[in-house]
Amino acid sequence: MLVASLAKRLGGFSLGAELEVAPGSTLALVGESGAGKTTVLRLLAGLSQPDAGRITLNGEPWFDSAGAIALPPWRRQVGYLAQDYALFPHLSVFDNVAFGLRAQGLHRRTTRSRVDGVLMRFDLGALADRKPAQLSGGQQQRVALARALVLEPSLLLLDEPLSALDLQTRRSVRAKLRRTLAVLPCATVYVTHNPVEAIAFGDRISVLEAGRITQNGVPDELLRHPRSPYVAEFMGVNLIQGSIGAPEGSGLVRVRTPFGSVVAVDPGEVGEVLVALNPREITLHLTPPAGSAQNVFFGRIAELVPEPPFGERVRVVLTTSPPLVAEVTRHAVEALGLCEGLEVHAAFKATGLVPYR
Amino acid sequence: MLSWRGLQWRLLTGVAAALFFALLVLPIVALLVRVPLGTLVARLGEPLVLQALRLSLETSLAAAAIVVSLGTPVAWLLATREFRGKRVLEALVDLPMVLPPTVAGVGLLLAFGRTGLAGRGLSAFGITIPFTTTAVVLAEAFIAAPFFVGAAAAGFREVERRYLDAAATLRASPATVFFRVMLPLALPSVLAGATMSWARALGEFGATITFAGNLPGVTQTMPLAVYVALQTDVEAAIALSVLLVVLSFTVLLVVRALPLAPATLLRAGREPR
């Protein structure tokens, strides 16, 4: 179990984050560039030390500002995969993987058999004598992973492990990496700014915004109840912030926002609330709809984004207030003749919209 | 079609370059054409010449060994650490490069001479340094040190931080990181620096003659022998000079052939796919 509370100032940037990762599980740490994701990994690895806080792994203190404990990186049971893998350019694949075992002064024969075993497991046996410069991106990633895992770390840190790969290899490497991580006994922190990876790898997701963790939960929780505009955008849902005045008794309430009000299910409380709206719940109409939808907003289409590229669904970015994103089928786009600049009515029902705090 | 201005510029740079190389090359050519090759080889076989050659090789290698073993930690410190007074220390390390070697010799005498700062203590133990072979080694090391420390520090600075970080997270202690990652990646620069400092030690004259004197077989290295021979036996002086020119030029060519940056190492290892 990794338990960490970290405080660190770097120039004008300040980081304050708490993390918990159970053994055998993966925490996806997400956030924009500059949010402090890599700093968190470097603090956990011991490559830099927090100004204050505590890091314990399975009860063993790695850092404690109160107890003046600060283990250097080489004394921590940690595996660290940098974004560019940082394979030693002067060493062969075999020597790269053997590096950590040799650094610990392990017996030659033991080293050989452990390295051979790991190379086999990662399908690298045929590449043992190659230099890193002679490997493809996907192969380099496997060598870096093998080099870290041969030491059987109790904490594995991955810094955007797929970002250095081109799109074609990314998919297959992602699948392999998932299978590898699924059976690892160690706690893993997986840094990414890609929602697909965060959901694919994260048993839990922690969102880092400007040095603070703004939300932490299982992927489904973030999808249903995003707590910040960034989280909502990351998960691809609409987030409406507003307040509920007096209850209306009809089972429905008006959530007042600076742009007008939204009708939603009565949560039985008043005050500041958030409403998450799945883009698929929004229907688009060329004339004011006459159906049962209580919420109708008018605006122009700002952008049409196929999702995934050339996929069957299209995300429609609207200039309504509040700004909404709808998701419709390609068929609907053609039937309605949707194009950028077109004025439309966006409608959604109150049922299923449950405000939360 | 070249314009008149362009032509003028070409002419100007061409003349400047020609004059520059005349200044550099003429003395070398003059040395090489003066004495026939047969006489040259015969002269090099003379005992006095051989003695000076042997002493030069021994002392310069000893000096280079001292410079490398003591200079490597200094180069590492200058390349990786930030501390107060670092600039002053860097200037101090470079000082022997610009100091007149005779001044260095005087300084060494005042430090290690019989009544010098450290010499007084040493002579209490019956150790005298000036005018011995040890003095030659010290003088050469003093003058040659900056050539090594500068090159090695530049090499260490080139090694990217991410490799050192990766090594540290792979259970490598700082010493292991240095010997298994830092040094191998900076090796071309370190070797180049060691070779340059050895070559500089080989050519050392001023500090040696001031601090160690000019005793044949004890402190008379090749440059000193050239100077002495010039007064009595010009042909021997020329023979020794030619030998030194060839040796120095070879060293420079070897240094140039070394791949200087780890980046070059990487490119060499990359195959077209």
XYZ file of C-alpha atoms in Angstrom:
630
model
C 0.000 0.000 0.000
C 1.380 3.370 -1.017
C 0.330 6.235 1.235
C 1.759 9.616 0.352
C 1.139 13.199 1.272
C 3.377 15.563 -0.625
C 4.071 19.288 -0.409
C 6.624 20.926 -2.667
C 7.307 24.435 -3.953
C 9.125 24.880 -7.249
C 9.539 28.527 -8.163
C 6.016 29.914 -8.443
C 4.428 26.443 -8.565
C 3.195 24.733 -5.450
C 2.199 21.098 -5.188
C 0.043 19.640 -2.437
C -1.231 16.136 -3.077
C -2.364 13.042 -1.209
C -2.275 9.615 -2.819
C -3.217 6.095 -1.824
C -2.613 3.064 -4.000
C -3.308 -0.515 -2.928
C -0.879 -3.283 -3.893
C -1.812 -4.864 -7.200
C -3.878 -1.869 -8.260
C -3.221 1.031 -10.586
C -3.894 4.685 -9.929
C -4.203 6.801 -13.050
C -2.879 10.266 -12.287
C -4.273 12.660 -14.856
C -3.987 16.373 -15.491
C -2.872 18.938 -18.012
C 0.802 19.608 -18.762
C 2.270 21.620 -15.919
C -0.260 20.317 -13.378
C 2.550 18.575 -11.480
C 2.131 14.944 -12.572
C 5.821 14.315 -13.277
C 6.775 16.153 -10.070
C 4.617 13.707 -8.090
C 6.418 10.752 -9.710
C 9.860 12.261 -9.052
C 8.962 12.818 -5.395
C 7.724 9.232 -5.044
C 10.882 7.900 -6.747
C 13.115 10.018 -4.512
C 14.636 11.913 -7.452
C 13.667 15.031 -5.563
C 12.446 15.369 -1.991
C 9.243 17.060 -0.771
C 9.427 20.165 1.414
C 7.041 18.437 3.781
C 4.956 15.304 3.984
C 5.214 11.549 4.301
C 5.660 8.621 1.933
C 5.206 5.089 3.222
C 5.160 1.880 1.262
C 3.628 -1.181 2.899
C 4.279 0.548 6.228
C 7.946 1.262 5.501
C 8.695 5.005 5.647
C 10.494 6.305 2.552
C 10.105 9.933 3.448
C 8.958 11.692 6.574
C 9.653 15.369 7.088
C 8.716 15.043 10.766
C 11.032 12.095 11.409
C 13.752 13.468 9.096
C 13.641 10.350 6.908
C 14.474 10.712 3.211
C 15.573 7.522 1.456
C 17.535 8.194 -1.742
C 16.130 6.612 -4.930
C 18.502 3.634 -4.893
C 17.289 2.603 -1.442
C 13.611 2.561 -2.506
C 11.964 -0.513 -4.041
C 10.761 1.566 -6.937
C 10.507 1.139 -10.700
C 10.410 4.333 -12.749
C 9.629 4.585 -16.445
C 10.459 8.042 -17.793
C 8.487 9.390 -20.740
C 11.338 8.730 -23.176
C 12.366 5.482 -21.381
C 15.993 6.699 -20.897
C 17.582 3.411 -21.932
C 21.365 3.574 -21.524
C 22.622 4.203 -25.071
C 26.017 2.570 -24.456
C 24.593 -0.728 -23.175
C 22.932 -3.609 -25.010
C 19.362 -4.670 -24.216
C 20.729 -7.444 -21.984
C 23.069 -5.062 -20.110
C 20.301 -2.477 -19.726
C 18.049 -5.059 -18.089
C 20.924 -6.476 -16.013
C 21.942 -2.983 -14.808
C 19.921 -2.935 -11.588
C 20.824 -6.484 -10.572
C 24.534 -5.799 -11.143
C 24.293 -2.512 -9.237
C 23.110 -4.547 -6.255
C 26.114 -6.837 -6.669
C 24.052 -9.912 -7.442
C 25.827 -13.136 -8.349
C 26.646 -13.432 -12.057
C 24.709 -16.622 -12.646
C 21.647 -15.346 -10.773
C 21.737 -12.134 -12.804
C 21.999 -14.047 -16.072
C 19.043 -16.343 -15.326
C 16.813 -13.550 -14.017
C 17.557 -11.314 -16.995
C 17.020 -14.187 -19.444
C 13.698 -14.945 -17.767
C 12.467 -11.369 -18.032
C 13.666 -10.987 -21.632
C 11.708 -14.143 -22.484
C 8.602 -12.880 -20.692
C 8.716 -9.591 -22.611
C 9.481 -11.277 -25.918
C 12.889 -9.593 -26.127
C 15.140 -12.665 -26.271
C 16.066 -12.125 -29.910
C 17.025 -8.495 -29.253
C 19.351 -9.114 -26.282
C 22.486 -7.936 -28.108
C 20.959 -4.880 -29.774
C 21.711 -1.315 -28.699
C 18.686 0.891 -27.791
C 19.205 3.013 -30.926
C 18.499 -0.093 -33.005
C 15.071 -0.711 -31.440
C 11.608 0.499 -32.407
C 9.653 2.641 -29.956
C 7.509 -0.273 -28.812
C 10.572 -2.451 -28.242
C 12.282 0.322 -26.276
C 9.230 0.583 -24.068
C 9.318 -3.159 -23.360
C 13.031 -3.031 -22.518
C 12.456 -0.127 -20.112
C 9.613 -2.031 -18.460
C 11.687 -5.229 -18.247
C 14.613 -3.246 -16.775
C 12.366 -1.879 -14.017
C 10.362 -5.056 -13.323
C 13.351 -7.420 -13.088
C 14.032 -5.718 -9.741
C 10.527 -6.648 -8.522
C 9.661 -3.146 -7.262
C 6.886 -2.635 -4.748
C 5.953 0.629 -6.459
C 5.910 1.111 -10.225
C 5.814 4.635 -11.657
C 4.910 5.130 -15.320
C 5.195 8.595 -16.859
C 3.022 8.687 -20.004
C 4.419 5.343 -21.155
C 2.641 5.444 -24.519
C 3.164 9.084 -25.467
C 6.510 8.476 -27.196
C 4.921 5.922 -29.566
C 3.240 6.579 -32.888
C -0.489 5.922 -33.197
C -0.148 2.590 -34.977
C 2.023 0.914 -32.345
C 0.223 2.592 -29.449
C -2.835 0.349 -29.633
C -0.948 -2.951 -29.563
C 1.539 -1.747 -26.940
C -1.382 -0.546 -24.809
C -3.008 -3.963 -24.909
C 0.255 -5.697 -23.931
C 0.955 -3.203 -21.166
C -2.527 -3.761 -19.765
C -1.992 -7.504 -19.589
C 1.391 -6.945 -17.886
C 0.071 -4.500 -15.301
C -3.006 -6.606 -14.556
C -0.925 -9.385 -12.971
C 1.661 -7.216 -11.182
C 1.619 -7.491 -7.384
C 2.950 -3.948 -6.882
C 1.180 -0.620 -6.530
C 1.295 1.310 -9.803
C 0.951 5.013 -10.543
C 0.205 5.665 -14.204
C 0.531 9.264 -15.354
C -1.367 10.253 -18.490
C -3.322 13.087 -20.033
C -5.240 10.679 -22.257
C -8.779 9.751 -21.060
C -8.770 6.431 -22.932
C -5.597 5.343 -21.120
C -6.837 6.648 -17.772
C -10.016 4.564 -18.030
C -8.218 1.534 -19.486
C -5.477 1.403 -16.834
C -6.839 3.156 -13.771
C -8.590 1.136 -11.100
C -8.964 4.598 -9.658
C -8.308 7.985 -11.203
C -6.867 11.009 -9.417
C -7.140 14.351 -11.162
C -4.368 16.876 -10.616
C -5.137 20.518 -11.402
C -2.473 23.190 -10.782
C -0.768 21.122 -8.110
C -3.939 20.052 -6.251
C -5.926 16.843 -6.495
C -9.427 17.998 -7.371
C -11.081 14.595 -7.611
C -10.269 11.005 -6.832
C -12.436 7.982 -7.515
C -13.245 5.002 -9.713
C -13.697 5.935 -13.405
C -17.483 5.533 -13.198
C -17.675 8.009 -10.340
C -15.772 10.624 -12.333
C -18.046 10.008 -15.294
C -21.258 10.414 -13.276
C -20.206 13.096 -10.833
C -17.344 15.186 -12.189
C -16.378 17.840 -9.660
C -14.638 20.360 -11.899
C -14.967 21.606 -15.481
C -11.613 19.976 -16.251
C -12.733 16.563 -14.981
C -15.983 16.856 -16.959
C -14.120 17.743 -20.129
C -11.600 14.978 -19.497
C -14.402 12.409 -19.132
C -16.283 13.918 -22.071
C -19.469 14.995 -20.229
C -21.220 18.350 -19.862
C -21.045 19.980 -16.454
C -23.541 22.624 -15.379
C -22.878 24.586 -12.193
C -25.845 26.294 -10.519
C -27.996 26.555 -7.406
C -31.387 25.262 -6.254
C -33.698 27.747 -4.559
C -36.954 26.487 -3.027
C -38.137 22.892 -3.702
C -41.123 22.805 -6.038
C -42.801 19.635 -4.799
C -43.363 18.152 -8.244
C -40.333 15.907 -8.059
C -38.517 18.337 -10.304
C -36.510 21.498 -9.504
C -35.062 24.475 -11.350
C -31.287 24.706 -11.158
C -30.451 28.353 -11.700
C -27.273 29.118 -13.623
C -25.856 32.442 -14.857
C -27.243 31.493 -18.292
C -30.803 30.576 -17.380
C -32.211 27.559 -15.590
C -32.172 23.835 -16.128
C -34.975 21.534 -14.999
C -33.703 18.480 -13.124
C -34.780 15.783 -10.665
C -35.270 17.142 -7.138
C -32.354 15.879 -5.022
C -34.171 16.945 -1.864
C -31.742 19.709 -0.942
C -31.067 23.334 -1.767
C -27.927 25.409 -2.428
C -24.979 25.172 -4.797
C -25.083 22.040 -6.978
C -23.501 20.435 -10.026
C -25.353 18.666 -12.839
C -23.598 16.233 -15.158
C -25.132 15.668 -18.571
C -24.104 12.906 -20.926
C -23.727 14.314 -24.484
C -25.755 11.363 -25.797
C -28.806 12.559 -23.822
C -28.990 15.712 -25.945
C -31.083 15.711 -29.106
C -30.698 18.363 -31.813
C -33.601 19.956 -33.693
C -33.866 22.523 -36.492
C -37.208 23.893 -35.126
C -38.295 24.240 -31.462
C -39.098 20.674 -30.347
C -42.635 19.878 -29.208
C -41.759 16.705 -27.268
C -41.401 15.947 -23.586
C -37.945 17.504 -23.109
C -38.140 20.160 -20.376
C -34.802 21.728 -21.299
C -34.268 23.456 -24.644
C -31.314 25.703 -25.489
C -30.731 27.594 -28.701
C -27.358 28.206 -30.370
C -25.044 27.672 -33.299
C -22.876 24.678 -34.122
C -19.253 25.669 -33.470
C -17.579 22.421 -34.475
C -18.355 18.855 -35.610
C -15.846 16.284 -34.309
C -16.095 12.655 -35.428
C -15.614 10.360 -32.420
C -13.426 8.381 -32.776
C -11.935 9.808 -35.973
C -14.112 8.447 -38.810
C -16.293 6.711 -36.221
C -20.057 6.256 -36.264
C -20.670 9.024 -33.762
C -20.081 12.756 -34.003
C -19.562 15.230 -31.172
C -21.319 18.537 -31.808
C -19.846 21.535 -29.992
C -22.537 24.209 -29.481
C -22.409 27.928 -28.693
C -25.457 27.699 -26.420
C -25.357 29.241 -22.935
C -24.336 27.293 -21.026
C -22.011 25.842 -23.707
C -23.028 22.244 -24.414
C -21.544 19.330 -26.319
C -23.961 16.848 -27.898
C -23.140 13.476 -29.354
C -25.243 12.194 -32.240
C -24.914 9.484 -34.863
C -23.383 10.149 -38.252
C -26.783 9.239 -39.642
C -28.427 12.077 -37.673
C -25.830 14.559 -38.934
C -26.711 13.660 -42.514
C -30.491 13.544 -41.965
C -30.566 17.005 -40.326
C -27.892 18.453 -42.596
C -25.816 19.588 -39.610
C -22.879 21.803 -40.440
C -20.732 24.378 -38.675
C -22.552 27.706 -38.188
C -26.045 26.175 -38.377
C -28.561 27.329 -35.722
C -30.100 24.465 -33.730
C -32.192 23.713 -30.655
C -30.549 21.374 -28.147
C -33.055 19.488 -25.989
C -32.699 17.124 -23.044
C -35.046 15.623 -20.468
C -35.094 16.376 -16.764
C -35.334 12.697 -15.866
C -31.893 11.246 -15.294
C -30.452 14.666 -14.418
C -29.682 14.358 -10.722
C -27.958 17.385 -9.175
C -25.170 16.621 -6.705
C -22.843 18.570 -4.525
C 27.749 35.062 -60.949
C 29.858 36.545 -58.193
C 29.522 40.269 -57.534
C 32.506 42.578 -57.211
C 31.835 42.830 -53.461
C 31.714 39.059 -53.140
C 34.983 38.772 -55.022
C 36.601 41.358 -52.762
C 35.473 39.433 -49.683
C 36.783 36.148 -51.015
C 40.118 37.732 -51.853
C 40.386 39.282 -48.403
C 39.606 36.070 -46.506
C 41.825 34.082 -48.850
C 44.826 36.342 -48.252
C 44.247 36.387 -44.491
C 44.031 32.595 -44.373
C 47.150 32.225 -46.510
C 49.156 34.548 -44.239
C 47.851 32.781 -41.140
C 48.869 29.350 -42.359
C 52.238 30.664 -43.573
C 52.893 31.815 -40.021
C 51.901 28.415 -38.593
C 53.227 26.080 -41.230
C 56.473 27.757 -42.272
C 58.371 26.932 -39.059
C 57.211 23.310 -39.259
C 58.256 23.017 -42.899
C 61.567 24.698 -42.096
C 62.233 22.049 -39.445
C 61.405 19.193 -41.760
C 63.470 20.295 -44.792
C 66.609 21.323 -42.929
C 68.139 17.941 -42.136
C 68.095 14.862 -44.408
C 66.029 11.967 -43.065
C 69.048 9.630 -42.697
C 70.939 12.078 -40.488
C 67.759 12.683 -38.517
C 67.344 9.017 -37.620
C 71.041 8.689 -36.744
C 70.832 11.728 -34.450
C 67.821 10.305 -32.644
C 69.906 7.253 -31.705
C 72.406 9.313 -29.662
C 72.443 8.486 -25.926
C 71.715 12.049 -24.840
C 68.671 12.188 -27.098
C 67.429 8.767 -26.022
C 67.897 9.719 -22.375
C 65.834 12.890 -22.823
C 63.175 10.986 -24.768
C 62.840 8.353 -22.062
C 62.683 10.906 -19.272
C 60.081 12.924 -21.187
C 57.834 9.920 -21.758
C 58.113 8.753 -18.138
C 57.484 12.127 -16.535
C 54.700 13.156 -18.905
C 52.847 9.863 -18.396
C 53.254 10.170 -14.624
C 51.999 13.764 -14.780
C 49.015 12.733 -16.916
C 48.192 9.921 -14.463
C 48.221 12.378 -11.550
C 46.112 14.891 -13.464
C 43.517 12.246 -14.437
C 43.203 10.654 -11.008
C 43.008 13.920 -9.069
C 41.290 15.930 -11.800
C 38.377 13.564 -12.459
C 36.594 14.231 -9.133
C 37.185 17.967 -9.620
C 35.723 17.824 -13.137
C 32.701 15.889 -11.809
C 32.206 18.475 -9.068
C 32.390 21.394 -11.506
C 30.038 19.665 -13.951
C 27.309 18.511 -11.579
C 27.276 20.708 -8.472
C 26.382 24.320 -7.846
C 28.148 26.012 -4.949
C 29.405 29.406 -3.808
C 32.691 30.434 -5.343
C 32.354 27.965 -8.210
C 33.360 30.595 -10.783
C 36.460 31.472 -8.828
C 37.375 27.794 -8.627
C 36.829 27.393 -12.372
C 39.087 30.363 -13.108
C 41.683 28.937 -10.728
C 41.640 25.607 -12.551
C 42.148 27.400 -15.881
C 44.892 29.705 -14.559
C 47.930 27.533 -15.522
C 46.749 27.700 -19.134
C 47.364 31.447 -19.371
C 50.083 31.872 -16.741
C 53.663 32.180 -18.093
C 55.171 28.763 -17.251
C 58.200 30.425 -15.672
C 55.859 32.112 -13.190
C 54.385 28.704 -12.427
C 57.944 27.453 -11.857
C 58.689 30.267 -9.418
C 55.441 29.520 -7.589
C 56.296 25.835 -7.346
C 59.760 26.739 -5.977
C 58.234 28.986 -3.323
C 55.791 26.229 -2.369
C 57.970 23.142 -2.474
C 61.486 24.654 -2.204
C 63.585 23.898 0.872
C 62.262 27.009 2.620
C 58.909 27.011 0.846
C 55.421 26.812 2.333
C 55.136 23.042 2.080
C 58.830 22.399 1.415
C 59.851 23.251 4.977
C 57.618 20.529 6.346
C 58.749 18.061 3.705
C 62.456 18.715 4.309
C 61.902 17.922 7.982
C 61.190 14.376 6.775
C 64.277 14.514 4.556
C 62.251 14.987 1.387
C 63.553 17.515 -1.164
C 61.612 18.077 -4.339
C 63.245 20.867 -6.414
C 65.734 19.753 -9.062
C 64.565 16.124 -8.978
C 62.554 14.044 -11.427
C 59.586 14.432 -9.049
C 59.822 18.183 -9.602
C 59.568 17.628 -13.352
C 56.393 15.574 -12.862
C 54.888 18.215 -10.552
C 55.704 21.059 -12.957
C 54.192 19.157 -15.898
C 51.087 18.195 -13.928
C 50.570 21.814 -12.860
C 50.706 23.088 -16.433
C 48.740 20.194 -17.994
C 45.876 19.953 -15.469
C 43.455 22.501 -17.005
C 43.501 20.711 -20.368
C 42.101 17.586 -18.743
C 39.708 19.134 -16.210
C 38.117 21.399 -18.831
C 37.483 18.602 -21.331
C 36.294 16.096 -18.724
C 33.898 18.602 -17.101
C 32.460 19.455 -20.522
C 31.988 15.728 -21.169
C 30.251 15.147 -17.824
C 27.995 18.150 -18.442
C 26.883 16.605 -21.758
C 25.558 13.445 -20.076
C 21.799 13.856 -19.859
C 20.205 13.954 -16.448
C 17.574 11.354 -17.422
C 20.206 8.611 -17.688
C 21.545 9.416 -14.215
C 17.981 9.474 -12.822
C 17.178 6.140 -14.473
C 20.304 4.592 -12.966
C 19.431 5.912 -9.496
C 15.962 4.326 -9.640
C 17.639 1.053 -10.679
C 19.287 0.764 -7.250
C 22.601 2.278 -8.348
C 24.499 4.202 -5.662
C 26.119 7.503 -6.707
C 29.479 5.721 -7.201
C 27.857 3.082 -9.428
C 26.025 5.789 -11.380
C 29.363 7.511 -11.973
C 31.340 4.472 -13.065
C 28.619 2.642 -15.036
C 26.769 5.555 -16.653
C 28.472 8.960 -16.311
C 32.021 7.865 -17.142
C 31.177 5.554 -20.086
C 28.931 8.192 -21.672
C 31.562 10.911 -21.217
C 34.487 8.635 -22.085
C 35.382 10.200 -25.444
C 35.724 13.647 -23.843
C 37.621 12.229 -20.878
C 40.044 10.384 -23.177
C 40.496 13.470 -25.334
C 41.237 15.552 -22.243
C 43.716 12.981 -20.922
C 45.512 12.841 -24.270
C 45.670 16.626 -24.585
C 47.017 17.033 -21.062
C 49.627 14.339 -21.708
C 50.729 16.098 -24.895
C 50.939 19.405 -23.041
C 53.047 17.783 -20.305
C 55.344 16.360 -22.970
C 56.023 19.851 -24.344
C 56.429 21.598 -20.981
C 59.546 23.817 -20.758
C 59.322 26.967 -18.650
C 58.016 25.587 -15.354
C 60.309 22.583 -15.595
C 63.545 24.534 -16.131
C 62.637 26.988 -13.358
C 61.524 24.448 -10.752
C 63.460 21.309 -11.717
C 66.553 22.664 -13.461
C 68.301 21.125 -16.420
C 70.219 18.037 -15.264
C 70.748 15.451 -18.041
C 69.142 12.144 -17.123
C 67.344 13.624 -14.088
C 65.361 16.664 -15.190
C 66.420 17.309 -18.762
C 63.299 16.488 -20.798
C 63.140 16.773 -24.591
C 62.153 20.459 -24.795
C 65.052 21.295 -22.464
C 67.432 19.137 -24.486
C 66.361 20.997 -27.649
C 67.190 24.309 -26.002
C 70.604 23.125 -24.813
C 71.455 21.399 -28.077
C 70.689 24.567 -30.028
C 73.812 26.218 -28.489
C 76.157 23.310 -29.227
C 74.718 20.898 -31.786
C 72.101 22.397 -34.099
C 71.438 19.144 -35.960
C 70.577 17.301 -32.745
C 68.262 20.159 -31.765
C 66.488 19.889 -35.096
C 66.192 16.103 -34.856
C 64.584 16.369 -31.414
C 62.291 19.129 -32.625
C 61.091 17.079 -35.582
C 60.349 14.184 -33.257
C 58.285 16.441 -30.986
C 56.386 17.903 -33.950
C 55.484 14.455 -35.285
C 54.458 13.241 -31.819
C 52.287 16.288 -31.082
C 50.627 16.258 -34.479
C 49.812 12.557 -34.133
C 48.235 13.193 -30.732
C 46.025 15.941 -32.159
C 44.920 13.722 -35.044
C 44.041 10.916 -32.621
C 42.012 13.291 -30.416
C 40.146 14.520 -33.486
C 39.273 10.957 -34.439
C 37.591 10.326 -31.057
C 33.797 10.673 -31.162
C 33.487 13.593 -28.791
C 29.848 13.618 -27.763
C 27.660 10.707 -26.647
C 25.289 11.880 -29.355
C 27.878 10.847 -31.920
C 28.049 7.478 -30.208
C 24.308 7.142 -30.664
C 24.345 8.081 -34.317
C 27.115 5.594 -35.005
C 25.004 2.817 -33.489
C 21.886 3.584 -35.485
C 21.144 1.416 -38.457
C 18.877 2.320 -41.333
C 15.690 0.317 -41.111
